[in-house]
Coordinates of C-alpha atoms in Angstrom, one line a residue:
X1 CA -6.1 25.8 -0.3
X2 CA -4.0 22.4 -0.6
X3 CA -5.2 19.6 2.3
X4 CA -1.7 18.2 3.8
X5 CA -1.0 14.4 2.7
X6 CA 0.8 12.4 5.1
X7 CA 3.3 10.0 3.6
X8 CA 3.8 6.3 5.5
X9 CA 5.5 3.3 4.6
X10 CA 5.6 -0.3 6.4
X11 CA 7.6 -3.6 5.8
X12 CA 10.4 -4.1 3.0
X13 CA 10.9 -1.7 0.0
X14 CA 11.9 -2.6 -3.6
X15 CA 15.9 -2.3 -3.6
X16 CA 17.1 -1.7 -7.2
X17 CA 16.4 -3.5 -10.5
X18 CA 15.8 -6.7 -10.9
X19 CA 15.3 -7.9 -7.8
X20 CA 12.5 -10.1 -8.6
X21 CA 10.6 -8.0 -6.6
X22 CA 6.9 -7.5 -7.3
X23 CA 5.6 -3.3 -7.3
X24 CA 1.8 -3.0 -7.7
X25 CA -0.2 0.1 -7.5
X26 CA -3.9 -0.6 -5.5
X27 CA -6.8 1.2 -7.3
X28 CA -9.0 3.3 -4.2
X29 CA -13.2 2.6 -4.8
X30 CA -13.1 6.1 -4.8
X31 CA -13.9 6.9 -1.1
X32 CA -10.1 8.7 -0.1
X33 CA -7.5 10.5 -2.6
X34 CA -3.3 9.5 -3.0
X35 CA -2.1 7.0 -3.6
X36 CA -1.3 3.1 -2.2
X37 CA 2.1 1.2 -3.6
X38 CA 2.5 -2.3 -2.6
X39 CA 5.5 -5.0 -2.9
X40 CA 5.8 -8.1 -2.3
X41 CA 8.2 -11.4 -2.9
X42 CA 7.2 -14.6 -4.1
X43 CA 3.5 -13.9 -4.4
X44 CA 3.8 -12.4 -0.5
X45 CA 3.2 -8.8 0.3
X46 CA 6.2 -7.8 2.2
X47 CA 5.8 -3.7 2.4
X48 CA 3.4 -0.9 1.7
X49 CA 3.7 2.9 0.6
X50 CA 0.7 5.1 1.1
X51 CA -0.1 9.3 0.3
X52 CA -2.7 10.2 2.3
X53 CA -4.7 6.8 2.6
X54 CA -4.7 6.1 5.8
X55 CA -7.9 3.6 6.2
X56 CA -6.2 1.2 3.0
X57 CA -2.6 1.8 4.8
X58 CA -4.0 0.4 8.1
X59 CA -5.7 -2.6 6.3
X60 CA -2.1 -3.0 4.1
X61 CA -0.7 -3.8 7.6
X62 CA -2.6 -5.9 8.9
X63 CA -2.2 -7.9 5.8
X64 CA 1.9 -7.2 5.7
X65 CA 1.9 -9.3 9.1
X66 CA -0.4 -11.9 8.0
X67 CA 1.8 -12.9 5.5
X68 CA -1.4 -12.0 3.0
X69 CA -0.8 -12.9 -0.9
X70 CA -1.8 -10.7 -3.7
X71 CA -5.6 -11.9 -4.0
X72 CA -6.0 -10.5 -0.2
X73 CA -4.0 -6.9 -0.9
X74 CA -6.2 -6.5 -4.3
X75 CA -9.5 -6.2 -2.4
X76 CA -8.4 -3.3 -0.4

């Protein structure tokens, strides 16, 4: 039986090609399955998609209003 991932995304997405626009995947320690996408401008994070990761998505946020840099959105 498949489990049912819920997609979510907050904040800006990468628009085209050479935007300048930073795309990093975040590794999980292991704890929840999918997948977390992050971008971000000028060493900012500025948006977040996540597949069934709710708990990093949540933290992603959090940092997305902070105005958090890459260091901070690596330790998720």
């Amino acid at each position: 039986m498949h489990s049912i991932r819920r997609v979510v995304i907050v904040g800006a997405s990468v628009a085209g090609g050479g935007t300048g626009k930073d795309l990093r995947f975040i590794e999980s320690d292991g704890a929840e399955q999918g997948r977390l996408a992050m971008v971000g401008d000028a060493g900012q994070v500025t948006g977040a998609v996540a597949v069934g990761r709710p708990k990093q998505f949540r933290k992603a946020h959090r940092l997305i209003e902070a105005g958090a840099g890459w260091a901070a959105a690596e330790s998720l």
